[in-house]
Coordinates of C-alpha atoms in Angstrom, one line a residue:
Chain A
M1 CA 57.6 30.5 131.4
T2 CA 60.4 33.0 130.7
A3 CA 63.2 31.0 131.3
R4 CA 63.3 29.0 128.1
R5 CA 62.0 31.1 124.9
P6 CA 63.7 29.1 122.6
W7 CA 64.0 30.2 118.9
W8 CA 63.5 27.5 117.1
K9 CA 59.9 28.3 117.9
T10 CA 60.0 32.1 116.7
I11 CA 61.6 30.3 113.7
L12 CA 58.4 27.9 113.3
G13 CA 55.9 30.7 114.1
V14 CA 57.2 32.8 110.9
V15 CA 56.9 29.8 108.8
F16 CA 53.3 28.8 109.4
T17 CA 52.4 33.0 109.6
A18 CA 54.0 32.6 106.5
L19 CA 51.8 30.1 104.9
M20 CA 49.1 31.5 106.5
L21 CA 49.3 35.4 104.6
F22 CA 50.5 33.5 101.3
P23 CA 46.7 34.1 100.0
V24 CA 47.4 38.0 101.4
Y25 CA 50.6 38.3 99.8
W26 CA 49.7 36.3 96.6
M27 CA 47.0 39.2 96.0
L28 CA 49.2 41.9 96.5
N29 CA 52.0 39.9 93.8
V30 CA 49.2 39.9 91.6
S31 CA 47.9 43.4 92.0
F32 CA 51.5 44.3 90.7
T33 CA 51.8 42.0 87.8
K34 CA 51.1 43.2 84.4
T35 CA 48.6 42.3 82.3
E36 CA 50.7 40.1 79.5
D37 CA 52.3 38.6 82.3
L38 CA 49.4 36.8 84.3
R39 CA 49.1 33.9 82.2
L40 CA 52.6 33.6 83.1
S41 CA 53.7 29.3 83.7
P42 CA 55.0 29.2 86.2
P43 CA 53.8 32.9 87.2
H44 CA 56.3 34.9 89.1
L45 CA 57.1 34.3 92.6
F46 CA 57.9 38.1 93.6
P47 CA 56.6 41.6 91.9
T48 CA 60.5 41.8 90.1
D49 CA 58.9 44.2 87.2
P50 CA 56.1 45.7 89.3
T51 CA 53.4 47.5 87.5
L52 CA 50.6 50.3 88.8
E53 CA 48.3 49.5 86.1
G54 CA 46.0 47.5 88.2
Y55 CA 46.0 50.5 90.9
A56 CA 45.8 52.9 87.7
E57 CA 42.1 51.0 87.0
V58 CA 41.4 50.6 90.9
L59 CA 41.3 55.4 90.7
R60 CA 40.0 55.1 87.4
Q61 CA 36.8 52.8 88.1
Q62 CA 36.3 51.8 91.8
L63 CA 37.0 55.4 93.7
P64 CA 33.1 56.0 93.8
N65 CA 32.1 52.4 95.2
L66 CA 34.7 52.6 97.5
G67 CA 33.4 56.2 98.6
T68 CA 29.4 54.0 98.8
S69 CA 31.1 51.9 101.0
L70 CA 32.6 54.1 103.5
L71 CA 29.2 56.0 103.6
I72 CA 27.3 53.1 104.5
G73 CA 30.0 51.7 106.9
L74 CA 29.7 54.9 109.1
G75 CA 26.1 55.0 108.5
T76 CA 25.8 51.3 110.3
V77 CA 28.5 52.4 113.1
A78 CA 26.0 55.5 114.1
L79 CA 22.8 53.4 113.5
T80 CA 24.3 50.5 115.7
V81 CA 25.6 52.6 118.6
V82 CA 22.5 54.7 118.4
I83 CA 20.2 51.6 119.2
A84 CA 22.6 49.1 121.1
A85 CA 23.8 51.7 123.5
P86 CA 20.9 53.2 125.1
A87 CA 18.9 49.4 125.6
A88 CA 22.2 48.0 127.2
Y89 CA 21.8 50.8 129.8
A90 CA 18.4 49.7 130.2
I91 CA 19.0 46.2 130.5
S92 CA 22.2 46.2 132.4
L93 CA 21.9 49.3 135.2
L94 CA 17.6 49.9 134.5
N95 CA 16.3 47.1 135.8
L96 CA 14.7 46.9 132.0
R97 CA 11.3 44.3 132.6
G98 CA 12.0 41.1 130.0
G99 CA 16.1 42.4 129.7
R100 CA 16.7 38.7 129.7
T101 CA 14.3 37.5 127.6
L102 CA 15.5 40.6 125.4
N103 CA 19.3 39.4 125.6
F104 CA 18.6 35.6 124.6
V105 CA 16.0 36.8 121.4
L106 CA 19.3 38.7 120.4
L107 CA 21.2 35.7 120.7
V108 CA 18.8 33.7 118.4
A109 CA 18.4 36.7 116.0
Q110 CA 22.1 36.1 115.5
M111 CA 22.1 32.8 114.3
I112 CA 19.5 33.5 111.8
P113 CA 20.7 33.2 108.2
G114 CA 21.4 36.0 105.7
V115 CA 19.7 34.7 102.9
V116 CA 16.6 34.9 104.3
M117 CA 17.0 38.1 106.1
A118 CA 18.0 39.6 102.4
M119 CA 14.7 38.2 101.1
G120 CA 12.5 39.7 104.1
F121 CA 14.1 43.4 103.4
Y122 CA 14.0 42.8 99.5
A123 CA 10.4 42.1 99.3
I124 CA 9.9 45.1 102.0
Y125 CA 12.5 47.2 100.0
V126 CA 10.4 46.5 96.5
R127 CA 7.7 47.6 98.0
L128 CA 8.8 50.7 99.5
G129 CA 11.3 51.7 96.4
M130 CA 14.0 51.5 99.0
L131 CA 16.1 49.1 96.5
N132 CA 19.4 49.8 95.2
S133 CA 19.4 52.7 98.0
V134 CA 22.5 53.5 100.5
W135 CA 20.1 53.6 103.2
G136 CA 18.0 50.3 102.3
L137 CA 21.7 49.1 102.9
I138 CA 22.5 50.6 105.7
L139 CA 19.4 49.6 107.9
A140 CA 20.0 45.5 106.5
D141 CA 23.6 45.7 107.5
S142 CA 23.1 47.2 110.8
T143 CA 21.3 44.0 111.6
V144 CA 24.7 42.1 111.8
A145 CA 25.7 44.6 114.4
V146 CA 23.2 45.9 116.2
P147 CA 22.9 42.1 118.4
F148 CA 26.3 42.2 118.9
G149 CA 26.5 45.5 120.1
V150 CA 23.8 45.4 122.3
L151 CA 25.1 42.3 124.1
L152 CA 28.2 43.6 124.1
F153 CA 27.7 46.7 125.7
T154 CA 25.2 44.9 128.2
A155 CA 28.3 43.2 129.0
F156 CA 30.4 45.8 129.6
M157 CA 27.9 47.9 132.0
S158 CA 26.8 45.2 134.2
G159 CA 29.9 45.6 135.3
L160 CA 30.2 49.4 135.9
P161 CA 31.0 50.1 139.7
R162 CA 27.2 50.5 141.1
E163 CA 28.2 52.8 143.4
L164 CA 29.5 55.4 140.5
L165 CA 26.0 55.4 139.5
Q166 CA 24.2 56.2 143.0
A167 CA 26.7 58.9 143.1
A168 CA 25.5 60.4 139.8
R169 CA 21.9 59.7 141.2
I170 CA 22.2 61.1 144.1
D171 CA 24.1 64.0 142.8
G172 CA 20.6 64.6 141.0
A173 CA 21.6 63.1 137.4
N174 CA 18.4 61.8 136.4
A175 CA 18.3 58.7 134.1
W176 CA 19.6 60.0 130.4
R177 CA 22.6 62.7 131.9
T178 CA 23.9 59.5 133.9
F179 CA 23.8 57.6 130.6
T180 CA 25.6 60.4 128.7
S181 CA 27.9 61.6 131.3
V182 CA 28.8 59.1 133.3
V183 CA 27.7 55.5 132.0
M184 CA 28.9 56.3 127.7
P185 CA 32.5 57.8 129.0
L186 CA 33.0 54.6 130.3
S187 CA 32.3 52.2 128.0
R188 CA 34.4 53.9 125.6
N189 CA 36.6 51.0 124.7
S190 CA 33.4 48.7 124.5
A191 CA 31.8 51.4 121.7
I192 CA 35.0 51.2 119.6
T193 CA 34.8 47.8 119.9
V194 CA 31.0 47.8 118.5
A195 CA 32.2 50.4 116.0
L196 CA 35.1 48.7 114.6
F197 CA 32.9 45.5 113.9
A198 CA 29.9 47.2 112.6
F199 CA 31.9 49.2 110.4
L200 CA 33.9 46.2 109.2
W201 CA 30.6 43.9 108.8
A202 CA 29.1 47.2 106.7
W203 CA 32.1 47.3 104.8
S204 CA 32.7 43.8 103.7
D205 CA 29.3 43.1 103.3
F206 CA 28.7 40.8 100.3
V207 CA 25.1 39.0 100.6
F208 CA 22.4 42.6 101.4
A209 CA 24.5 44.6 99.0
S210 CA 24.3 41.9 95.9
T211 CA 20.7 41.2 96.6
L212 CA 19.4 45.1 97.8
A213 CA 21.7 47.1 95.7
R214 CA 22.1 45.0 92.4
N215 CA 21.4 47.9 89.4
S216 CA 22.4 50.5 92.0
A217 CA 24.5 53.5 90.5
L218 CA 26.0 53.9 93.9
K219 CA 28.0 50.6 94.8
P220 CA 29.4 49.2 97.4
V221 CA 33.4 48.3 96.6
T222 CA 32.3 44.6 96.9
L223 CA 30.1 44.7 94.6
G224 CA 32.4 46.4 92.1
I225 CA 34.9 43.5 92.8
Y226 CA 32.2 41.5 92.1
S227 CA 31.1 42.5 88.9
Y228 CA 34.6 42.8 87.7
I229 CA 35.1 38.8 87.9
G230 CA 32.1 38.3 86.1
N231 CA 32.8 40.6 83.5
N232 CA 36.4 41.0 83.1
T233 CA 38.4 37.6 84.1
T234 CA 41.7 38.9 82.0
Q235 CA 42.2 41.6 84.4
W236 CA 43.1 40.0 87.5
N237 CA 45.7 42.1 88.5
A238 CA 43.0 44.9 88.9
I239 CA 40.8 42.9 90.6
M240 CA 43.3 42.1 93.0
A241 CA 44.7 45.9 92.8
T242 CA 40.6 46.7 94.3
A243 CA 40.8 43.4 96.7
V244 CA 43.8 45.2 98.1
V245 CA 42.5 48.3 98.6
A246 CA 38.8 47.4 100.0
S247 CA 41.6 45.4 102.5
I248 CA 42.8 48.5 103.9
P249 CA 40.1 49.1 106.6
A250 CA 41.1 45.4 107.8
A251 CA 44.5 46.4 107.9
I252 CA 44.2 49.6 109.7
L253 CA 42.5 47.5 112.2
L254 CA 44.7 44.8 112.6
V255 CA 47.4 47.6 113.4
V256 CA 45.9 50.3 114.7
A257 CA 43.4 48.3 117.7
Q258 CA 44.4 45.0 117.6
R259 CA 43.3 44.4 121.3
Y260 CA 39.7 45.6 120.3
V261 CA 39.5 42.8 117.6
A262 CA 40.8 40.1 119.7
A263 CA 38.1 41.2 122.4
G264 CA 35.4 41.5 119.9
V265 CA 35.8 37.7 118.8
T266 CA 36.0 36.4 122.2
A267 CA 33.5 38.1 123.9
G268 CA 31.4 35.7 125.7
A269 CA 32.0 32.8 123.5
V270 CA 34.2 31.7 126.2
K271 CA 33.6 33.2 129.7
D272 CA 37.2 34.6 131.0
Chain B
M1 CA 32.1 30.3 108.5
T2 CA 32.9 32.9 108.2
I3 CA 32.0 34.8 109.9
S4 CA 31.1 35.3 107.7
A5 CA 32.8 33.4 109.3
A6 CA 32.2 35.2 108.1
P7 CA 32.0 37.1 107.6
A8 CA 30.6 34.3 107.0
V9 CA 32.9 33.0 110.1
L10 CA 31.5 35.7 112.2
P11 CA 32.0 35.3 115.9
A12 CA 29.0 35.3 118.1
P13 CA 29.4 37.6 120.9
D14 CA 27.7 36.0 123.6
P15 CA 28.1 38.0 127.0
K16 CA 26.8 35.7 129.9
P17 CA 23.6 35.6 129.2
G18 CA 22.5 33.5 131.9
A19 CA 24.8 34.9 134.3
P20 CA 22.4 35.8 138.0
R21 CA 23.0 39.7 138.1
P22 CA 22.6 40.6 141.8
R23 CA 18.5 41.7 142.4
R24 CA 18.1 44.7 143.0
P25 CA 15.7 46.2 145.3
K26 CA 11.9 47.1 143.7
G27 CA 12.2 50.5 142.4
G28 CA 16.0 50.6 143.5
G29 CA 16.8 50.9 140.2
L30 CA 19.2 53.7 138.8
G31 CA 17.8 56.8 138.2
G32 CA 14.0 55.8 138.0
S33 CA 11.0 53.9 137.3
R34 CA 10.2 50.6 134.8
W35 CA 9.0 53.6 132.1
V36 CA 12.6 55.3 132.0
A37 CA 14.2 51.9 131.1
A38 CA 11.0 50.9 128.7
A39 CA 12.0 54.4 126.9
F40 CA 16.1 54.0 126.7
A41 CA 14.7 50.1 125.5
A42 CA 12.0 51.3 123.0
P43 CA 14.2 52.0 119.8
L44 CA 15.7 48.6 120.0
L45 CA 12.6 46.8 120.5
V46 CA 11.0 49.0 117.1
Y47 CA 14.2 48.4 115.3
L48 CA 13.7 44.1 116.2
L49 CA 10.1 44.0 115.3
A50 CA 10.9 46.3 112.3
F51 CA 14.1 44.9 111.0
Y52 CA 14.0 41.5 111.9
A53 CA 10.6 40.5 112.9
Y54 CA 9.0 41.8 110.0
P55 CA 11.3 40.7 107.2
L56 CA 11.0 37.1 109.1
I57 CA 7.5 37.3 108.6
R58 CA 7.8 38.2 104.8
S59 CA 9.6 35.4 104.2
I60 CA 7.4 32.9 105.8
D61 CA 4.5 34.8 104.1
L62 CA 6.7 34.4 100.8
S63 CA 6.8 30.6 101.1
I64 CA 3.7 30.1 101.9
H65 CA 2.4 32.3 98.2
D66 CA 3.1 31.8 94.9
Y67 CA 5.2 35.1 93.9
N68 CA 6.2 35.4 90.8
V69 CA 7.1 38.4 89.1
R70 CA 3.9 39.4 88.1
A71 CA 2.6 39.1 92.0
F72 CA 5.4 40.7 93.5
V73 CA 4.8 43.7 91.7
Q74 CA 0.8 43.6 91.9
G75 CA 1.0 42.0 95.5
N76 CA -1.8 39.3 94.7
A77 CA 0.2 35.9 95.0
E78 CA -1.7 33.1 95.7
F79 CA -2.2 30.9 98.8
V80 CA -0.5 27.5 98.4
G81 CA 0.0 26.6 101.7
L82 CA 2.7 24.2 102.4
K83 CA 3.3 23.4 98.4
N84 CA 6.5 24.8 98.2
Y85 CA 8.0 23.4 101.2
I86 CA 6.4 20.1 99.6
D87 CA 8.2 21.1 96.3
V88 CA 11.6 21.5 97.6
I89 CA 12.0 19.0 99.9
S90 CA 10.6 16.0 97.0
S91 CA 13.1 18.2 94.4
P92 CA 16.0 15.7 93.5
L93 CA 18.1 18.8 94.5
F94 CA 17.3 18.7 98.0
G95 CA 19.5 15.8 99.2
Q96 CA 22.2 16.4 96.8
A97 CA 22.3 20.5 98.8
A98 CA 21.6 18.7 102.2
W99 CA 24.6 16.3 101.8
N100 CA 26.8 19.5 100.3
T101 CA 25.7 20.7 103.7
V102 CA 26.9 18.0 105.6
V103 CA 29.7 17.6 103.5
F104 CA 31.2 21.5 103.6
V105 CA 30.2 21.8 107.3
F106 CA 31.5 19.5 108.5
G107 CA 34.2 18.9 106.2
S108 CA 35.3 22.7 107.5
L109 CA 34.8 22.3 111.0
I110 CA 36.7 19.4 111.8
F111 CA 39.8 21.2 110.0
Q112 CA 39.3 24.4 111.0
Y113 CA 39.3 22.9 115.0
V114 CA 42.1 20.9 114.7
L115 CA 44.3 23.2 113.3
G116 CA 43.0 26.4 115.1
L117 CA 43.8 23.9 118.1
A118 CA 47.4 22.9 117.1
L119 CA 48.0 26.6 117.1
A120 CA 46.4 27.9 120.1
V121 CA 48.7 25.0 121.6
F122 CA 51.7 25.8 120.2
F123 CA 51.3 30.0 120.3
R124 CA 50.6 28.8 124.5
S125 CA 54.0 29.1 124.9
N126 CA 55.3 32.6 124.7
F127 CA 58.2 32.6 122.3
R128 CA 59.9 35.5 120.7
L129 CA 57.3 37.6 118.3
S130 CA 54.4 35.3 119.0
G131 CA 52.5 38.3 120.1
I132 CA 52.6 39.6 116.7
L133 CA 52.1 36.4 114.6
R134 CA 49.3 35.7 116.7
A135 CA 47.6 39.0 115.5
L136 CA 48.9 38.4 112.0
F137 CA 46.5 34.9 112.2
L138 CA 43.2 37.5 112.5
V139 CA 43.9 38.9 108.8
P140 CA 42.0 36.4 107.1
W141 CA 39.1 36.7 109.4
L142 CA 38.9 40.6 109.1
L143 CA 39.3 40.7 105.3
P144 CA 36.1 41.4 103.2
L145 CA 34.7 37.4 101.9
I146 CA 34.8 38.9 98.4
V147 CA 38.3 39.8 98.2
S148 CA 39.5 36.3 99.9
G149 CA 37.4 34.4 97.4
S150 CA 38.3 36.3 94.6
A151 CA 42.2 35.7 95.7
W152 CA 41.3 31.7 96.3
A153 CA 39.5 31.8 93.0
W154 CA 42.5 33.2 91.1
M155 CA 45.2 31.2 93.3
L156 CA 42.8 27.8 92.5
N157 CA 42.6 29.1 88.9
S158 CA 43.2 25.5 86.5
D159 CA 45.6 27.0 83.9
N160 CA 47.4 30.3 85.8
G161 CA 46.7 29.4 89.7
I162 CA 49.7 29.2 91.8
V163 CA 48.2 25.7 93.2
N164 CA 48.5 24.3 90.0
S165 CA 51.8 25.2 88.9
F166 CA 53.5 24.2 92.7
L167 CA 52.0 21.3 92.2
Q168 CA 53.1 21.0 88.8
A169 CA 56.8 20.8 90.4
F170 CA 56.2 17.8 91.9
G171 CA 54.9 16.1 89.0
I172 CA 51.4 16.8 89.9
G173 CA 49.0 17.5 86.4
Q174 CA 46.6 20.4 86.3
I175 CA 43.6 19.7 88.5
N176 CA 40.6 21.8 87.9
W177 CA 39.9 22.7 91.4
L178 CA 36.8 24.9 90.5
T179 CA 35.4 23.8 86.9
S180 CA 35.2 20.3 88.4
P181 CA 32.4 18.8 90.1
D182 CA 34.9 16.2 92.0
T183 CA 37.2 18.6 93.2
S184 CA 34.8 21.8 93.8
M185 CA 33.6 21.1 96.9
I186 CA 37.3 20.3 98.5
A187 CA 38.4 23.7 96.9
V188 CA 35.8 25.9 98.2
I189 CA 36.4 23.6 102.0
I190 CA 40.2 24.8 101.5
A191 CA 39.1 28.6 101.4
N192 CA 36.7 27.9 104.2
I193 CA 38.7 26.5 106.5
W194 CA 41.2 28.9 106.1
L195 CA 39.1 31.6 106.6
G196 CA 37.9 29.6 109.8
I197 CA 41.3 29.2 111.2
P198 CA 40.9 33.2 113.0
F199 CA 38.3 32.8 115.1
N200 CA 39.3 28.9 116.5
L201 CA 42.8 30.0 116.9
V202 CA 41.6 33.6 119.2
I203 CA 38.6 31.4 121.1
L204 CA 40.9 28.5 122.4
Y205 CA 43.9 30.1 122.6
S206 CA 41.9 32.2 125.3
G207 CA 40.6 28.9 126.7
L208 CA 43.5 28.0 127.1
Q209 CA 44.4 30.9 129.3
N210 CA 42.1 29.4 131.6
I211 CA 44.1 26.4 132.3
S212 CA 46.3 26.7 135.0
P213 CA 50.1 26.5 134.6
D214 CA 50.7 24.9 138.1
L215 CA 48.9 21.9 136.0
Y216 CA 51.6 21.5 133.3
E217 CA 53.9 21.9 135.7
A218 CA 52.8 19.5 138.0
A219 CA 52.7 17.2 135.0
A220 CA 56.2 17.4 134.0
L221 CA 57.4 16.9 137.4
D222 CA 55.5 13.8 137.2
G223 CA 57.5 13.0 133.8
A224 CA 54.3 13.7 131.1
G225 CA 56.1 15.1 128.0
P226 CA 53.8 17.5 126.1
W227 CA 52.4 14.9 124.1
R228 CA 50.5 13.3 127.3
Q229 CA 50.4 16.6 129.1
F230 CA 48.5 17.4 125.5
W231 CA 46.1 14.2 126.1
S232 CA 45.6 14.1 130.3
I233 CA 45.5 17.9 130.7
T234 CA 44.8 20.4 128.0
F235 CA 42.0 18.3 125.4
P236 CA 40.2 17.1 128.4
L237 CA 40.1 20.5 130.5
L238 CA 39.3 22.7 127.1
R239 CA 36.7 20.7 126.3
P240 CA 33.7 22.6 127.0
V241 CA 35.4 25.5 125.0
S242 CA 35.7 22.9 122.3
A243 CA 32.1 22.4 122.3
I244 CA 31.4 25.8 122.1
T245 CA 33.3 26.9 119.8
L246 CA 32.6 24.4 117.4
L247 CA 28.6 24.2 117.7
L248 CA 28.9 28.4 117.3
G249 CA 31.3 27.3 114.0
L250 CA 28.5 24.8 113.0
V251 CA 25.5 27.9 113.3
Y252 CA 27.9 30.2 111.3
T253 CA 28.9 27.3 108.4
L254 CA 25.1 26.5 108.0
K255 CA 24.6 29.9 106.7
V256 CA 27.8 31.1 104.7
V257 CA 27.0 32.0 101.3
D258 CA 29.7 34.4 100.1
I259 CA 32.9 32.4 100.0
I260 CA 31.0 29.6 97.9
W261 CA 29.1 31.9 95.5
I262 CA 31.8 34.1 94.6
M263 CA 34.3 31.0 93.9
T264 CA 31.5 28.8 92.3
S265 CA 28.4 29.6 92.3
G266 CA 27.1 26.6 93.8
G267 CA 28.3 24.6 90.7
P268 CA 29.7 23.1 88.1
A269 CA 26.7 21.0 88.0
N270 CA 25.8 21.7 91.6
S271 CA 28.8 20.1 93.5
T272 CA 28.5 23.3 95.8
T273 CA 25.4 23.7 96.2
T274 CA 24.6 23.9 99.7
L275 CA 21.0 25.0 101.4
A276 CA 21.9 28.2 101.6
I277 CA 23.4 28.2 98.3
W278 CA 20.2 26.9 96.8
S279 CA 18.3 29.8 98.4
Y280 CA 20.5 32.4 97.4
R281 CA 20.5 30.8 94.1
E282 CA 17.0 30.5 93.6
A283 CA 15.5 34.2 94.9
F284 CA 19.1 36.4 93.5
G285 CA 21.3 34.6 91.2
T286 CA 19.1 34.4 88.4
G287 CA 17.4 37.2 86.1
Q288 CA 14.3 35.7 87.2
P289 CA 14.3 36.2 91.1
D290 CA 11.8 33.2 92.1
L291 CA 11.3 34.0 95.7
S292 CA 8.7 31.3 96.7
P293 CA 11.2 28.7 96.9
A294 CA 14.0 30.0 98.0
A295 CA 12.0 31.3 101.1
A296 CA 11.3 27.8 101.9
V297 CA 14.6 26.5 101.6
G298 CA 15.7 29.9 103.6
N299 CA 13.5 29.0 106.3
I300 CA 13.8 24.9 106.1
L301 CA 18.1 26.4 107.3
I302 CA 16.8 28.7 109.6
V303 CA 14.7 25.9 111.3
I304 CA 18.3 23.7 111.0
A305 CA 20.4 26.8 112.1
L306 CA 18.0 27.1 115.5
I307 CA 18.0 23.8 116.4
F308 CA 21.7 23.7 117.0
G309 CA 21.6 27.4 118.1
F310 CA 19.7 26.2 120.9
I311 CA 21.8 23.2 122.0
Y312 CA 24.7 26.0 122.1
L313 CA 22.9 28.2 124.5
R314 CA 22.1 25.2 127.2
M315 CA 25.5 24.0 126.7
Q316 CA 26.5 28.1 127.2
R317 CA 24.2 28.0 129.8
R318 CA 25.3 24.7 131.6
Q319 CA 28.3 25.8 131.6
E320 CA 27.7 29.5 133.6
Q321 CA 26.4 27.4 136.2
S322 CA 29.1 24.7 136.7

């Protein structure tokens, strides 16, 4: 296959990618457009006369929201890994009774629509006074990531060489020590994948945020954008600037951790 | 689908649930008794009970009581049995929402799959830059849905959207993508297809990697062109992966809320109200949360999702056994 690598395929590929990414380009373009130019017809295809008005608006209004999203994302990552990794260890390496049933439950759990979970959480949080709290959102967001985390960790840990673990045991390490000093260090890549996805999902969450934190003082940035769209339809440059800033984690992920991303997408949907 | 897909298009990880694990001798687990194993799994079990089972029980509880705002605060809602379900199903909106769900799900899936497959086949031959370009195709899937949703909403804006001004260059008059009931569904489906292509591309591409290149070489020697190779080798051998991609996509597209809500809020005139949107709107879309009917719709949606979910799991298991 290396013999012929026709250029026309590369050119075609670039064209396809450009088409696919046009909405992203357009978001960038609009974010640099002056407010008075937003209604131009036809619109400027390139930011020939760029402005940072939109980004100034982001700095003025969205910084606290970005901080809140960061906090929620990190909290979700911590909670997810702390719960998922030990459970996966028990399922894959400690002969947990009912481990297969548990796996099945987790698969089914992923199919439950978020809107139903949101209603359940809403009903619970009203009673407990947990609406509009960062903790409430971290808990709710983690429900998306925990089943994924357990399944991904389990798949990886089942493949660990048993000799290594037996050696640890012969050396006198108990289950906990084996977990912390042998299994977890070896599972680093899985942990990165789980953490990345947990963060990204929590950062991007709209359904839980818009239901459980509607009147919160601490809004995640997704709600910041949403309330913008609702109130302020004249300033699409500011909306798009916020959208650009809110996309930064995804961009970093793509650049720094692309192989983990692909690993997460394919994890299991196909067996290889 | 999102995976949100997304979201919506969120891919399900499914690390070989049914894969037979080598049986280890009793008590020969690593590091001790079954109580140790249970201790490690205990946080997860508590978590699942508290944050999955309990919210689900609450949502069933909501659907069989009549929770208005006052009853919600005082906690003395009247028990009404299946009345909410009957009301919901006999409502004129039910048929429309169910039909919209079917149109949205299948409209999205077919195009996501066809385009994803075409791109996967295209990227199969490693040309220069193919790795980078393929990575860039993941972008739509990684962006927060609110970002993609608002970008599409502005692009499809009737007066100032780039799509309409592009179409005008070809003499096509203004289309009210999001504000006319005739086109709103098409508009949200287009956005959702865009969101779902990366997921289909990645999964189908990795499926293609498992097809031996020898087959293609043999076919080429026998004089089969690319078209013939696709229909005689790629497509048939990819069928199991395709089935799984589509079923998983189905389960995830059924529950899409974000992208539709952000773009149209289910309107105009309910033309984009799917079951998930209906449930969301009843519960949270208006000032007055009407959780009981919303929970009834949501629970109906769970049943539908689980039916297809179980088909998916069976198929997955069968594939592993083969």
